[in-house]
Each structure stands twice: as structure tokens, then as C-alpha cells.
Tab-separated table of C-alpha atoms in Angstrom:
chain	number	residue	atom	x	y	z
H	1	UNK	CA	2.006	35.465	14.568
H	2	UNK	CA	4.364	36.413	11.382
H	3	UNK	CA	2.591	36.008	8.227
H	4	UNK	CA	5.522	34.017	6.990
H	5	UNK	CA	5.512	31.505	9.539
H	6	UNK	CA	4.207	28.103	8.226
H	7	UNK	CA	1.475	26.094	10.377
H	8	UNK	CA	0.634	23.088	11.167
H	9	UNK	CA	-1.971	23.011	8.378
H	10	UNK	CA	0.725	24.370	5.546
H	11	UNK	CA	2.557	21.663	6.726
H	12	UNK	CA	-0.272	18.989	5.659
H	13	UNK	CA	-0.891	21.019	2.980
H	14	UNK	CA	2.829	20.317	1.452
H	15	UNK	CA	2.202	17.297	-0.924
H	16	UNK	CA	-1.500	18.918	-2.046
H	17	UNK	CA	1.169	21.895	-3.366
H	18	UNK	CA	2.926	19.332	-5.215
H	19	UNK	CA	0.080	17.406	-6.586
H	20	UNK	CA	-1.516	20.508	-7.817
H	21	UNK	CA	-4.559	20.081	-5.243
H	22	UNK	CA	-4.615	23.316	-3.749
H	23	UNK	CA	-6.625	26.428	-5.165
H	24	UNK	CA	-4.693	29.359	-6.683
H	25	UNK	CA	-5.291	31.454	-3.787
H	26	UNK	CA	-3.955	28.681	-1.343
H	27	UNK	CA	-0.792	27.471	-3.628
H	28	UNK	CA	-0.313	31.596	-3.583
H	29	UNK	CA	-0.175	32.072	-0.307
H	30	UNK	CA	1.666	28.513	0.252
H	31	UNK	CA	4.717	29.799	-2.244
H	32	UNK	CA	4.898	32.995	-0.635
H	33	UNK	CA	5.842	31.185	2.937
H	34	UNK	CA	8.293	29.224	1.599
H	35	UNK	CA	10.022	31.793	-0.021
H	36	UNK	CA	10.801	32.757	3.541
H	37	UNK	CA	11.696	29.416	5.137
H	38	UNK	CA	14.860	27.241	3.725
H	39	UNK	CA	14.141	24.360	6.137
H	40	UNK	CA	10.456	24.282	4.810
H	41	UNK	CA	11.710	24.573	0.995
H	42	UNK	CA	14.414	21.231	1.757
H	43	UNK	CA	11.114	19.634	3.344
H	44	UNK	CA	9.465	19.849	0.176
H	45	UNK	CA	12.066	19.128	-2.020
H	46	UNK	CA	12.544	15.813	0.031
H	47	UNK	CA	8.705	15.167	-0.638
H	48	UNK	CA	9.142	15.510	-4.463
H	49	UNK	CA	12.029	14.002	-4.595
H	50	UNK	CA	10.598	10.939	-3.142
H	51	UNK	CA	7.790	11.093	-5.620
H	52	UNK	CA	10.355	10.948	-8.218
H	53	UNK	CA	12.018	7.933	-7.006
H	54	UNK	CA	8.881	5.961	-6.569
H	55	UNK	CA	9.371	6.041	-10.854
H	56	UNK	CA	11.773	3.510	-10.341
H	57	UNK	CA	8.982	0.693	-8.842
H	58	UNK	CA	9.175	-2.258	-11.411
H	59	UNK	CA	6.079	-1.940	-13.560
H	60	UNK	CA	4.559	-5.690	-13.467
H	61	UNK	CA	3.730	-6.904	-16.965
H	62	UNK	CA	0.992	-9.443	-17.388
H	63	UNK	CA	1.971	-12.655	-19.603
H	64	UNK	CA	1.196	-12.435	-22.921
H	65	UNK	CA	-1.566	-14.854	-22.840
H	66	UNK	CA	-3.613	-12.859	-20.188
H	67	UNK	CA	-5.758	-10.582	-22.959
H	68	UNK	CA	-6.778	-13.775	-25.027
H	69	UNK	CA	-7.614	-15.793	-21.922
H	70	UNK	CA	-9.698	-13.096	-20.537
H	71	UNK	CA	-11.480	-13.025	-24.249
H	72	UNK	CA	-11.734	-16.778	-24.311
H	73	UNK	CA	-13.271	-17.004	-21.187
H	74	UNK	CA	-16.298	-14.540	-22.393
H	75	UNK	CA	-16.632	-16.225	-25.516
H	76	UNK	CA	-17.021	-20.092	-24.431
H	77	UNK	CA	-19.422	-18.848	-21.054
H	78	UNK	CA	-16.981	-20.157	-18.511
H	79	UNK	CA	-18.765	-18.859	-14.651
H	80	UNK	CA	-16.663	-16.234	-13.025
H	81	UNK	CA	-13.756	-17.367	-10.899
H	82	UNK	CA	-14.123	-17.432	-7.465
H	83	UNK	CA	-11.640	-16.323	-5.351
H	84	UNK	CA	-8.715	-18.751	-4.542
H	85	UNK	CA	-9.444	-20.959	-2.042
H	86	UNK	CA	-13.433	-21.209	-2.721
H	87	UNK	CA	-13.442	-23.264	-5.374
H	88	UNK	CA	-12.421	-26.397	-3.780
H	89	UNK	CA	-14.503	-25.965	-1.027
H	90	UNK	CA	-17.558	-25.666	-3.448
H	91	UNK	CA	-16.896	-28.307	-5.295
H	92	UNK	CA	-16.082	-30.421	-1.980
H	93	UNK	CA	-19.519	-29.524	-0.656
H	94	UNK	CA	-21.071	-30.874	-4.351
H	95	UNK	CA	-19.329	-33.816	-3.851
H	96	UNK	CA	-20.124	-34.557	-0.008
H	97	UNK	CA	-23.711	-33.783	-0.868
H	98	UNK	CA	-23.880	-36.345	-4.209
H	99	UNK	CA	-22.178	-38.809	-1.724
H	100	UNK	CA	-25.107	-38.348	1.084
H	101	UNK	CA	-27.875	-38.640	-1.085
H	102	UNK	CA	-25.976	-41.866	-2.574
H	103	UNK	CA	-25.505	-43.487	0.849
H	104	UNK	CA	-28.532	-42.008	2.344
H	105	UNK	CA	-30.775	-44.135	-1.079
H	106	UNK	CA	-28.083	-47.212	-0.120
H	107	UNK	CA	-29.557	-47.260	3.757
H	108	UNK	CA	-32.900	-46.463	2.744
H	109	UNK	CA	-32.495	-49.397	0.590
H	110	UNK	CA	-31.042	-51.746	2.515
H	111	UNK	CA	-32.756	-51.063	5.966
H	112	UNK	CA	-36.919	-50.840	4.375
H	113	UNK	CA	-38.673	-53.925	4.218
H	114	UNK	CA	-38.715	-56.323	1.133
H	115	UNK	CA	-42.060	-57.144	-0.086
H	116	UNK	CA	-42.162	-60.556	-1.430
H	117	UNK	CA	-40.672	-60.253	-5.350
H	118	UNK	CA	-43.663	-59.971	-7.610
H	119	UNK	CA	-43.574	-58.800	-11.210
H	120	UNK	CA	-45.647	-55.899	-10.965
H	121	UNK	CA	-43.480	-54.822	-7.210
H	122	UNK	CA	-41.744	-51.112	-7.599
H	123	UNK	CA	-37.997	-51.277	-7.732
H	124	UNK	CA	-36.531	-50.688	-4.503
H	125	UNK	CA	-34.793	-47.109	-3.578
H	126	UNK	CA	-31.003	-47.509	-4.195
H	127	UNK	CA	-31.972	-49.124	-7.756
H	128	UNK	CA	-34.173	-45.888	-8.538
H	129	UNK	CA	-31.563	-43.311	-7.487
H	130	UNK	CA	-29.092	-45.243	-8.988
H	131	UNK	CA	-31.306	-45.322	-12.192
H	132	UNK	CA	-32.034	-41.722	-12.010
H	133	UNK	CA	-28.440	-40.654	-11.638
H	134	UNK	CA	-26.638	-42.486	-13.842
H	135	UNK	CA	-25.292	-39.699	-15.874
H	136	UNK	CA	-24.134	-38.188	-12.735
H	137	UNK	CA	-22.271	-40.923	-11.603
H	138	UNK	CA	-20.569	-41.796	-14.604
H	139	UNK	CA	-19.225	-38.415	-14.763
H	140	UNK	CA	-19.000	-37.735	-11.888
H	141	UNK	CA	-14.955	-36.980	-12.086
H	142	UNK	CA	-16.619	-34.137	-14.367
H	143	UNK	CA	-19.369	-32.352	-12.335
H	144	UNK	CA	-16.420	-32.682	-9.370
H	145	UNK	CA	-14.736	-29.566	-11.716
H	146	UNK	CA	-17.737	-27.380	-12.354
H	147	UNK	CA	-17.448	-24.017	-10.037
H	148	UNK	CA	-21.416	-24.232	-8.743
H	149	UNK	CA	-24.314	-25.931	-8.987
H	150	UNK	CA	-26.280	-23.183	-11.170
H	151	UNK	CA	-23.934	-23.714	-13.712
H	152	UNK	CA	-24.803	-27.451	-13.505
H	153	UNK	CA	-28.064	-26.693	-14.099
H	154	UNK	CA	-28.005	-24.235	-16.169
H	155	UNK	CA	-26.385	-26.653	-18.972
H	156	UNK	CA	-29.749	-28.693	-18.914
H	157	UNK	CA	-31.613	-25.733	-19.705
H	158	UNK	CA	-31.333	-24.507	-23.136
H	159	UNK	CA	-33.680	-21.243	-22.259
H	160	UNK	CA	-31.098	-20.512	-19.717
H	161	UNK	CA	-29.701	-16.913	-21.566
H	162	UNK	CA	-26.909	-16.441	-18.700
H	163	UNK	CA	-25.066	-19.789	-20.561
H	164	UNK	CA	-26.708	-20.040	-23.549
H	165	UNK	CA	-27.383	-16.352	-24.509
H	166	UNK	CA	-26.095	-13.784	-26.815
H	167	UNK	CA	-22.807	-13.261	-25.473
H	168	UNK	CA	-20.614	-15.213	-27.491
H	169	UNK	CA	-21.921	-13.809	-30.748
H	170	UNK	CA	-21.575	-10.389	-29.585
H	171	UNK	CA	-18.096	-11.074	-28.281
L	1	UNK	CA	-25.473	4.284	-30.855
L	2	UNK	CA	-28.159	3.540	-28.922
L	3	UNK	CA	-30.017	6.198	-26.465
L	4	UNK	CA	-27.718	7.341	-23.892
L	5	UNK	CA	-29.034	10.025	-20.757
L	6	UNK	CA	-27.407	13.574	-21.214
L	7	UNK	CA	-24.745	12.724	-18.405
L	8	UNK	CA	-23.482	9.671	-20.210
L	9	UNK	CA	-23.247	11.456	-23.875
L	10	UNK	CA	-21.212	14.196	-22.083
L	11	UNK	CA	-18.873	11.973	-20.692
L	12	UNK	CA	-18.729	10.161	-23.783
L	13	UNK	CA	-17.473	12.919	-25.258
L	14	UNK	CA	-14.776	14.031	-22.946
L	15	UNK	CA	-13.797	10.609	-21.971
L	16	UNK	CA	-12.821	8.240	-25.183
L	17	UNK	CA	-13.001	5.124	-23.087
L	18	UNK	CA	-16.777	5.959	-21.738
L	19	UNK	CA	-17.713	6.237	-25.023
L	20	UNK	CA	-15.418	2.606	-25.956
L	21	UNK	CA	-18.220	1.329	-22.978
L	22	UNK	CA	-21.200	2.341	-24.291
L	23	UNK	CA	-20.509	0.806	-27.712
L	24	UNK	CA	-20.090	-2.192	-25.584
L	25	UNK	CA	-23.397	-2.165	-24.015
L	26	UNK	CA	-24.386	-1.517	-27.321
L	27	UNK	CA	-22.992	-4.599	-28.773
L	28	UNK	CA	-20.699	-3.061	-31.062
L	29	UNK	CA	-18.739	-6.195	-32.119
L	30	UNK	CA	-14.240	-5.509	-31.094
L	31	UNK	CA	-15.876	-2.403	-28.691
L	32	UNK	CA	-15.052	-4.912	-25.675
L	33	UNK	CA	-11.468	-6.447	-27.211
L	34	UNK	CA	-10.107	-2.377	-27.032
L	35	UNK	CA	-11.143	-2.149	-23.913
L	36	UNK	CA	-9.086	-5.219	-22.625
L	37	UNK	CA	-6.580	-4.392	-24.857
L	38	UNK	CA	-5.897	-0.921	-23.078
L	39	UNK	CA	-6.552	-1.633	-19.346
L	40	UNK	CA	-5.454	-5.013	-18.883
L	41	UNK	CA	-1.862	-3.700	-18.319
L	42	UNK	CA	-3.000	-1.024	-16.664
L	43	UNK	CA	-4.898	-3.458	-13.738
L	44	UNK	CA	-2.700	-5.698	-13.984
L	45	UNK	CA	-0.203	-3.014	-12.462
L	46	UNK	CA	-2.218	-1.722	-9.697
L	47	UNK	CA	-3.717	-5.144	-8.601
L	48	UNK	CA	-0.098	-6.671	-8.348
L	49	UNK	CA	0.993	-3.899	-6.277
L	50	UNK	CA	-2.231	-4.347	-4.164
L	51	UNK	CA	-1.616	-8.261	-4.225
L	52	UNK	CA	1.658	-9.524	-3.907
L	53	UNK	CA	0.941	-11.852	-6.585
L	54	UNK	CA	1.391	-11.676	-10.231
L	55	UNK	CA	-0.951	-14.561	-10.451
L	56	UNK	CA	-3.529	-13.488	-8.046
L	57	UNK	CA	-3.468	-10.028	-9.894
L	58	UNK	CA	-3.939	-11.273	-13.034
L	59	UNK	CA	-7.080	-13.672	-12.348
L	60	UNK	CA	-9.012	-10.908	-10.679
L	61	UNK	CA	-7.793	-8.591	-13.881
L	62	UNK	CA	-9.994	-11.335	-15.692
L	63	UNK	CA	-12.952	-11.100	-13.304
L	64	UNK	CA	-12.954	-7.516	-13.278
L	65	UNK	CA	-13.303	-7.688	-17.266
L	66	UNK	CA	-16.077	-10.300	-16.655
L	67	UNK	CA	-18.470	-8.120	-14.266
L	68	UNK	CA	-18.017	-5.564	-16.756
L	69	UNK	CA	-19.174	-7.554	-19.673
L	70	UNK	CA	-21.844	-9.225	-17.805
L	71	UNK	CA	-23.292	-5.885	-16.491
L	72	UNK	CA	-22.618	-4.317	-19.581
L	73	UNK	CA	-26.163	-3.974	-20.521
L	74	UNK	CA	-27.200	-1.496	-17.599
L	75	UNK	CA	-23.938	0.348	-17.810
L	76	UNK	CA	-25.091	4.131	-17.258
L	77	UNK	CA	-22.050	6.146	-17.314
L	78	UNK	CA	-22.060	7.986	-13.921
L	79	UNK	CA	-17.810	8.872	-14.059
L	80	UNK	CA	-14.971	8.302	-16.169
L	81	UNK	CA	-14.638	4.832	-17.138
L	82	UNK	CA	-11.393	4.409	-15.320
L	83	UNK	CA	-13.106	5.812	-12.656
L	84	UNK	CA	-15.835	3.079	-12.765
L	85	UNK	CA	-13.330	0.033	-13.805
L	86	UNK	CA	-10.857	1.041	-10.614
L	87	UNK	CA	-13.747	1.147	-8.336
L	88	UNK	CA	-14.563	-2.963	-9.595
L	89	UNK	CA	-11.614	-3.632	-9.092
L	90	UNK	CA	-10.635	-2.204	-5.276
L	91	UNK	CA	-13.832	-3.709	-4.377
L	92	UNK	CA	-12.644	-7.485	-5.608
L	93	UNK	CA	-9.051	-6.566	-4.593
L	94	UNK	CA	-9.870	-5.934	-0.723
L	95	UNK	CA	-12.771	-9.144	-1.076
L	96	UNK	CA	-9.666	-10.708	-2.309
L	97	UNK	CA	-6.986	-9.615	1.238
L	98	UNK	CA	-9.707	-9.972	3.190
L	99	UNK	CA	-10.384	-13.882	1.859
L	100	UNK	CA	-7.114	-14.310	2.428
L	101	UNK	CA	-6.819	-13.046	6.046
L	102	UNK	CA	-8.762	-15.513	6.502
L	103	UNK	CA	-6.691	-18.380	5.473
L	104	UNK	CA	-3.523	-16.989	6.108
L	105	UNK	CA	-0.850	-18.473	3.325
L	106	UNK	CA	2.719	-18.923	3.720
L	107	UNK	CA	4.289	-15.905	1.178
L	108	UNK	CA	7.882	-16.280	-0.276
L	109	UNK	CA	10.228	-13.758	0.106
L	110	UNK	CA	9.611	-11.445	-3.459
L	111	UNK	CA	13.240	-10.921	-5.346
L	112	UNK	CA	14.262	-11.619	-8.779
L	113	UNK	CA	12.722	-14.403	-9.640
L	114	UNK	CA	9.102	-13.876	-7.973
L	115	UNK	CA	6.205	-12.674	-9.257
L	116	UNK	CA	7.011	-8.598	-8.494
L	117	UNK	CA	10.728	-9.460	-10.309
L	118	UNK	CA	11.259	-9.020	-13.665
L	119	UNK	CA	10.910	-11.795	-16.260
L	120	UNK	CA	13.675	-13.876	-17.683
L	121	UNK	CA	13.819	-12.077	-21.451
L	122	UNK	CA	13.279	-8.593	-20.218
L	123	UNK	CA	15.850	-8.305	-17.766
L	124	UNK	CA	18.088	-10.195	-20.102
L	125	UNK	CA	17.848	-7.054	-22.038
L	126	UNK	CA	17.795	-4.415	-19.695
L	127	UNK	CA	20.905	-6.156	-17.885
L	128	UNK	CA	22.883	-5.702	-21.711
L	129	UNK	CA	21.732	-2.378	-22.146
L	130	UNK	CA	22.883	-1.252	-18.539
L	131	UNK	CA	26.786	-0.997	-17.579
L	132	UNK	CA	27.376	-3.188	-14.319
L	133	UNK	CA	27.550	-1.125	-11.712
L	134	UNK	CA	24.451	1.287	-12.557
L	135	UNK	CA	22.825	-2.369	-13.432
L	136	UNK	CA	23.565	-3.064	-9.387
L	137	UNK	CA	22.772	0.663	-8.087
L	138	UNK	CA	19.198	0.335	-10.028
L	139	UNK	CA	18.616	-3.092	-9.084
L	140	UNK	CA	19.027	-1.846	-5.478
L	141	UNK	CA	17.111	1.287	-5.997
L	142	UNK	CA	14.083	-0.911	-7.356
L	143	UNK	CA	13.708	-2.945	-4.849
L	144	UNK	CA	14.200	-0.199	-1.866
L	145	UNK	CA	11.182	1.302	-3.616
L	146	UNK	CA	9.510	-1.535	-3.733
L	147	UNK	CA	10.065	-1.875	-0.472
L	148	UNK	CA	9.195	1.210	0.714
L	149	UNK	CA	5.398	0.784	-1.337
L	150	UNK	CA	4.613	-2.695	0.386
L	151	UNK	CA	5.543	-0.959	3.895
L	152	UNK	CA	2.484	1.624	3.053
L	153	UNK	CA	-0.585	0.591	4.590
L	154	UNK	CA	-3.302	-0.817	2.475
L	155	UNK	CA	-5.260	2.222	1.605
L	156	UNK	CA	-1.874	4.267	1.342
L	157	UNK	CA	-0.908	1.924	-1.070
L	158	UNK	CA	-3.824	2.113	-3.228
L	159	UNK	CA	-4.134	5.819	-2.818
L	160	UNK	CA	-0.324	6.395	-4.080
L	161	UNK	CA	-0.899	3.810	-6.953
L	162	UNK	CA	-3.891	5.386	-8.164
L	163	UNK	CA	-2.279	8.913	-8.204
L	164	UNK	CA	1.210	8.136	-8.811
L	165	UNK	CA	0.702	5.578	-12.019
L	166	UNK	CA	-2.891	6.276	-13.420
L	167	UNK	CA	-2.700	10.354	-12.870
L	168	UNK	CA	-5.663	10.267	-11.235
L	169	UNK	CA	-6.852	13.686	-9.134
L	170	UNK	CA	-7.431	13.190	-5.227
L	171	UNK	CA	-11.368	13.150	-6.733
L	172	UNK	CA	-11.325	10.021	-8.387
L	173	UNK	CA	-9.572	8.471	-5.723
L	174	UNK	CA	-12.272	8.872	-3.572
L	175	UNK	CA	-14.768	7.983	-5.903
L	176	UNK	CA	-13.012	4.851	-6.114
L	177	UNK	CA	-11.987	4.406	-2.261
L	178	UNK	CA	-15.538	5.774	-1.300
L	179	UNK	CA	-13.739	8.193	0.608
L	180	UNK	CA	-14.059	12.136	0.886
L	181	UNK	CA	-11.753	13.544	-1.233
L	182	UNK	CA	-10.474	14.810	2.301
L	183	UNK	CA	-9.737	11.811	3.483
L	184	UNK	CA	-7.873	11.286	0.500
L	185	UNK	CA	-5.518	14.191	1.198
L	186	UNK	CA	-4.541	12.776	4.140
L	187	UNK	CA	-3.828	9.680	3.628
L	188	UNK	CA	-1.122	10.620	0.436
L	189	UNK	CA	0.159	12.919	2.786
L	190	UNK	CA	0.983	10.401	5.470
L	191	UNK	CA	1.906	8.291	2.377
L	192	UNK	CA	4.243	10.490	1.336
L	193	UNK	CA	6.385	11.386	4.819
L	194	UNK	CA	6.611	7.396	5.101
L	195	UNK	CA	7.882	7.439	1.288
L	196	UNK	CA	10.106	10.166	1.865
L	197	UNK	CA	11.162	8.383	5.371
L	198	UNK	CA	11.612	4.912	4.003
L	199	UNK	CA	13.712	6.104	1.083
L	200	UNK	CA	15.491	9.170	2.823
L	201	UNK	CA	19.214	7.866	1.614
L	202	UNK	CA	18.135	7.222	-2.356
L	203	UNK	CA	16.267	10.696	-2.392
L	204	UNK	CA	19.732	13.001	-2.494
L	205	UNK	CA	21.794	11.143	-4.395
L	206	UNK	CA	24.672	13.108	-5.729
L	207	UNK	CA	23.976	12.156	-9.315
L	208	UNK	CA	20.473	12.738	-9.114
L	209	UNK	CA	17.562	10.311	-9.550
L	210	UNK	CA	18.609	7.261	-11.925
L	211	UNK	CA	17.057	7.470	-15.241
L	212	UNK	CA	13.986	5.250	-14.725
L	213	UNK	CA	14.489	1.672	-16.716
L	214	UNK	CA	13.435	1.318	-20.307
């Protein structure tokens, strides 16, 4: 085979040339087949060439806001974002279960036998959950709009350092 | 400074931003701010590219900067920190397609006044600047290029990004695509012959290349 003539692999080997990939020895030996082959030199050309048009892709700027609202979120402990689309479904599922264990106390309370009143008789089941949860009911339109439930819990838990660490004085 | 292994100090000292990380771990108070300051463009760019979506790209920009603050404290500096940010965020960017794949959405056509176009005040500017018929010829040209990107595959795509707009050597590529550097190779190659396919009638213009915008 002529020396000169270019291969299948100098072929693939065309944009490493032009990305400054090859070794010295290889870009060498590259060069010295093109000098020999006008068709493989316009190949090339085209190849960088198209390279050199991709400069002309619109460079997307992020709004002006999007540094400070990354910084704000650190600094006030917000959880990470899920990805679109999960966070309803979490919060859903929070709801749904808040609403089973409400209805589930209701039945219970309802369908279990009534001792005859006495002033020393436990309340009955619905009244203790209902007790119990108060807070969560109330604001409940709030807990609806927290991302998960460790969160949740985390904000009872003062020792918690993931919410109520050092991050926002470091920050 | 805190104690740092001999890998991470060398780094550090050939790579600014490595160094910009490990005063972060070490709670060096505005270390973290920089950092923001000079990739959030910079991921914002690639991820929109990635994405489709100016909005998509610039939430997971924001939880990319919040992994690295919450794992700042065992940050070990293994590669360049561009190296180490891209890799976070190709991870959350193919979590991201393939959470989407999932619940396929209806996408709008992208032109002017989507989320790849430009914005209202900026091509105000560039449209003064610019006499009308090179305005139209660029406007054109853009948007064949644009084009021509979204037709790349996935890993194409992020493979020409990565090299084309952060400069980075087929070995960081595959750092970040957890791919042989090989692999890499070929798949800007093939990138490349469908570039040079795709935009075969802009690539010999008589006049030359247009001078990219401002």
C-alpha cells in the first residue's frame, strides 16, 4: 500500500488532528498524508469549518436573580429540590397518608364500643388523635408545601445539625 | 488552610478553582459566593443545551451548587474542580431526561421567544447594533446551529459541549462521562461528521464564517 494513502483509521483520526489529541509522532505522520491528498485536505477543512460555526450557538444566560437565589437557598436551609414532577407526588402521598390516619381514628372511633360515660372513662380515639394533632391540622395547608417528611421532622428537633447547623453562619 | 493530602495541595496549586473549594470546605466565609459567581453561567450553558429548558437548567444549576455545599466537608480533591462540578452535574442532568422519559411532557417549538431564544433587552441591542440583512443571515445561522446541536444524540451533545465551550481535553470528558477517553474520541468524531453534515451549506459561505454575536 502507498505510504501516502490515508486509512480508514486516519480517517477517524481527522477531528483528534484538529483537537490537538493526537501525539506528535501521529499528527506527523497525519500532516504528511494530507499533504498528498486534496480531497482529504477539503474533508478536513469541512470538519473545522463546522467547528467554527458551532461559535454561532446562542450562549443561554441565566436571569439575574439565579446567583442570589442559589445563595439564599443555602443560607435559610431550604431541602434540595427534587426533580420536577416529584414534588407533588410527595407531598400528595403526605397528604393521603395524614388523611388515612384521620379517617382510619374517625372509624376506629365511631365503630368501638362506648362504655357507659363515667368521669374517670379515657377519651375515645378520634378525640385523642384529634387532640394530638392539632397543630397538624390547623396547618395543615402548610405541611401540604414542605418537600419530605424529614424535613418535617427535622424542624422539631433543634439537635438536628442538617437544618439547624452551621451552615448559614458559614455561608 | 486546613490539612489537605499531597494530591489535593498539587491541584490546588495548578487549578485556582480547587484551591477556591478547599477554602470552602474550610469554611472560609465568600470562598463559596466566587464559586457561584464563576460557574453559574458556565452550567447554566451546558445544562440548557442538555435540557431544552432555561428553567429546568437553571434549578438543577442550583442543586448542583447545593450537593456541593452540603458535601463540602469531605471534598478531597481527586481532579480539577470543573472536572468534579461537570461530573455533578451530568449525573443530575441525565437523572433529570431520564425522569422525564418517564412522564413524557408536551415541548413547544424553541424560537425567539423560548427559553433557548434570546431575551427581550439583549436582542434589542444586538438587533441595533446589526444592519438588517446580516441581523436575518445570523438569526438564521443561529438557529441552523442550534439545530444541528439538538439533532446530536445525548452523549454527542454533551461530549461537543464540554469540548467545544469549556475547552476541556477528550480526558476530562471521560472523567466526567465515565467513559474511556477512547470512547470519547469516537463519539466527537461521529459528532462532528453529523455537525459538518447538518450544517454542510453554512460551512462555505463565500464571506466566510459570520463574526460570532457580541
Amino acid at each position: 500500500m502507498d505510504p501516502t494513502t490515508l486509512t480508514d483509521q486516519d480517517r477517524a483520526n481527522f477531528v483528534a488532528y484538529l483537537d490537538g489529541e493526537l501525539s506528535p509522532e501521529a499528527a506527523r505522520a497525519l500532516e504528511s498524508k494530507l499533504q498528498a491528498d486534496p480531497r482529504a485536505r477539503t474533508e478536513v477543512d469541512a470538519l473545522r469549518r463546522a467547528w467554527q460555526v458551532l461559535d454561532h450557538l446562542p450562549r443561554p444566560v441565566p436571569s439575574a436573580a439565579s446567583a442570589s437565589r442559589t445563595l439564599q437557598r443555602l443560607s435559610v436551609g431550604i431541602p434540595i429540590l427534587r426533580p420536577p414532577g416529584r414534588r407533588p407526588r410527595l407531598g400528595l402521598a403526605l397528604a393521603a397518608a395524614l388523611m388515612f390516619a384521620l379517617t382510619l381514628g374517625y372509624m376506629l372511633g365511631r365503630l368501638a364500643p362506648h362504655p357507659p360515660p363515667a368521669p374517670t372513662s379515657p377519651p375515645v380515639a378520634n378525640d385523642e388523635i384529634l387532640r394530638r394533632d392539632r397543630r397538624v391540622i390547623e396547618n395543615f395547608s402548610l405541611y401540604e408545601k414542605a418537600a419530605d417528611g424529614r424535613f418535617l421532622t427535622g424542624l422539631a428537633d433543634p439537635a438536628d445539625h442538617d437544618l439547624f447547623g452551621d451552615d448559614s453562619a458559614e455561608s | 488552610m486546613g490539612a489537605i493530602g499531597k494530591t489535593s495541595r498539587q491541584l490546588a496549586l495548578r487549578d485556582p478553582d480547587t484551591a477556591l473549594m478547599i477554602a470552602v470546605r474550610d469554611g472560609q466565609p465568600g470562598a463559596f459566593e466566587k464559586l457561584v459567581q464563576r460557574y453559574q453561567h458556565r452550567l447554566v450553558g451546558v445544562l440548557q443545551h442538555l435540557l431544552g429548558s432555561a428553567e429546568e437548567a437553571e434549578d438543577l444549576t442550583q442543586e448542583v451548587f447545593l450537593r456541593v455545599y452540603r458535601t463540602r466537608r469531605s471534598y478531597r480533591a481527586r481532579a480539577k474542580f470543573s472536572t468534579w462540578l461537570f461530573t455533578i452535574a451530568n449525573h443530575l442532568a441525565a437523572n433529570a431526561r431520564r425522569n422525564r422519559r418517564r412522564r413524557p411532557q408536551v415541548s413547544l417549538p424553541v424560537n425567539d421567544s423560548g427559553p433557548l431564544g434570546p431575551r427581550p433587552a439583549e436582542q434589542l441591542v444586538r438587533d441595533q447594533a446589526t444592519p438588517p440583512p446580516m441581523r436575518v443571515q445570523r438569526r438564521e445561522l443561529a438557529d441552523q446551529v442550534r439545530r444541528a446541536v439538538e439533532s446530536l444524540g445525548e452523549r454527542q451533545r454533551a461530549a461537543v459541549l464540554l469540548h467545544k465551550f469549556e475547552g476541556m481535553k477528550y480526558a476530562e470528558i471521560a472523567q466526567i462521562m465515565d467513559l474511556t477517553p477512547k470512547a470519547v474520541k469516537s463519539l466527537l468524531n461521529r459528532a462532528r461528521v453529523n455537525l459538518r453534515q447538518a450544517l454542510q451549506e453554512y460551512i462555505f459561505m463565500d464571506s466566510g464564517p459570520l463574526p460570532p454575536d457580541a
